[in-house]
Steps between C-alpha positions, in 0.01 A plus 500: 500500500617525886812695662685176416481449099416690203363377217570658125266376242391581159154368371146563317295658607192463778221513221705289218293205377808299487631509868679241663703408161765749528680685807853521625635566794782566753496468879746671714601415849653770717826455371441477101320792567805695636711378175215599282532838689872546450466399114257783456201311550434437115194322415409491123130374457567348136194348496243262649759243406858655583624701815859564545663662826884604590644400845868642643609174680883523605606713275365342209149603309289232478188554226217235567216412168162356628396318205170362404453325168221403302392145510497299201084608421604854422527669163857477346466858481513545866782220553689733274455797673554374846881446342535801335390699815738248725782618261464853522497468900866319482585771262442753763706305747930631523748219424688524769186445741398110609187383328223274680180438286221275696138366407277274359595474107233228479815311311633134490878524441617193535890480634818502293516096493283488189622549162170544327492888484751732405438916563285593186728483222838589659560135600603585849434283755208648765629698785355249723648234786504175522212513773114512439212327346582392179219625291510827228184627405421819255552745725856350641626512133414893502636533791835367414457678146472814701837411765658424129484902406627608824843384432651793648316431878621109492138427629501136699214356645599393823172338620678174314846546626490345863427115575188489716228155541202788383450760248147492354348866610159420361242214524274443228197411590366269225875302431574507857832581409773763612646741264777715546363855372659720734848633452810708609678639258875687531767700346780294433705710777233448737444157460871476676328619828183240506566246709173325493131503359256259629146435517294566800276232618094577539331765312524838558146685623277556200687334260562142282859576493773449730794743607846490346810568783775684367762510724792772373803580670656841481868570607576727764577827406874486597562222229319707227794734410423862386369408168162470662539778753246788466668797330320744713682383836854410410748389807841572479747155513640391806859552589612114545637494890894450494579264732839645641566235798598270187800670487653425890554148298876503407406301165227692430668862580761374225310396247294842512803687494631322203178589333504836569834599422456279172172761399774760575718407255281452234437895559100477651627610817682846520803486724488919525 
């Protein structure tokens, strides 16, 4: 786009008769851009209706899903084949990386209150929060069918699972009503590191829907431990620092002395 962001999109193309009812995208500012960089800059162009990229952020891999559903006027045909492709893309994805999936799933959810649907015919409980618009509709239900056979992810959907006074994302124009068909969706692990998602007020350009804020909140790298360090540029531990002007402390001197001549005796220390 400029010297400031990049945009990554996957779409149909300029002479399809059907234009303007699929697309996905991602745009990058500077800084995404450098983490998409240092991930390998991995963009899979599913389809007109899925795009998934890999960012490096802190030591962690972060794999992002642009999702697009069909609405609820498409064949069942393609519902079930958006799925099927959306589970082959989390297939591709390692288990140890985080997991953010983000887009417009045209679906009604409803929030975890509500005891009138269980997840098809496991009787679980949706992996929903207790914040949202109320409503389920047909394509929430397949939705939540399809979090149901991820088991092993722990999907949540986290657009539900923070208190806010607003969370319609879409104005229809005949009901004059908000819906809430938008939706950020996590690995269990990740969830842990969301601290937020909100809606934006306004519209954004060129579009009936309005933005989703995820705020996420990655620990330093110091505090991550070396079972997310990169393999390819180990650092050796740190010698901890002896602090030696302990010991001008009479009390102190003693009880170190103790200590060590105990070790001694219990043969760890060789008196040769």
């Amino acid at each position: 786009m400029n010297d400031h962001w990049t945009f990554l999109y996957s779409g149909l193309d300029k002479s399809s008769e059907i234009r303007a009812s699929q697309g996905v995208g991602i745009l990058l500012n500077q800084d995404m851009l450098s983490a998409w960089r240092r991930a390998g800059e991995l963009c899979e162009y599913r389809s007109a209706r899925l795009l998934r990229i890999r960012l490096f952020i802190r030591n962690r891999y972060v794999p992002v899903v642009s999702c697009y559903a069909p609405t609820y006027t498409h064949a069942e045909v393609e519902k079930e084949r958006f799925y099927t492709e959306l589970g082959q893309v989390l297939d591709q994805i390692p288990s140890r990386d985080e997991l953010v999936i983000l887009g417009d799933f045209n679906a009604r959810v409803g929030t975890n209150a509500q005891e009138q649907f269980t997840l098809g015919d496991t009787g679980i409980r949706a992996p929903v929060g207790r914040f949202g618009l109320p409503e389920v509709n047909d394509n929430g239900v397949r939705l939540l069918d399809f979090l149901a056979t991820r088991d092993k992810d722990g999907l949540r959907v986290l657009s539900t699972c923070f208190r806010h006074s607003t969370y319609g994302t879409w104005f229809h124009p005949s009901s004059r009503k908000w819906f809430q068909l938008d939706h950020v969706i996590c690995s269990e692990r990740t969830a842990g590191l969301v601290t937020d998602v909100k809606v934006m007020p306004g519209y954004v350009h060129n579009t009936d829907h309005r933005c989703l804020k995820v705020q996420i909140r990655f620990p330093p790298k110091k505090a991550l431990g070396n079972h997310f360090a990169r393999r390819d540029n180990p650092r050796p531990s740190r010698i901890p620092r002896l602090q030696v002007q302990l010991l001008q402390d009479e009390e102190v001197r003693a009880r170190f002395l103790e200590s060590f001549f105990n070790i001694g005796a219990e043969g760890l220390v060789n008196d040769s």
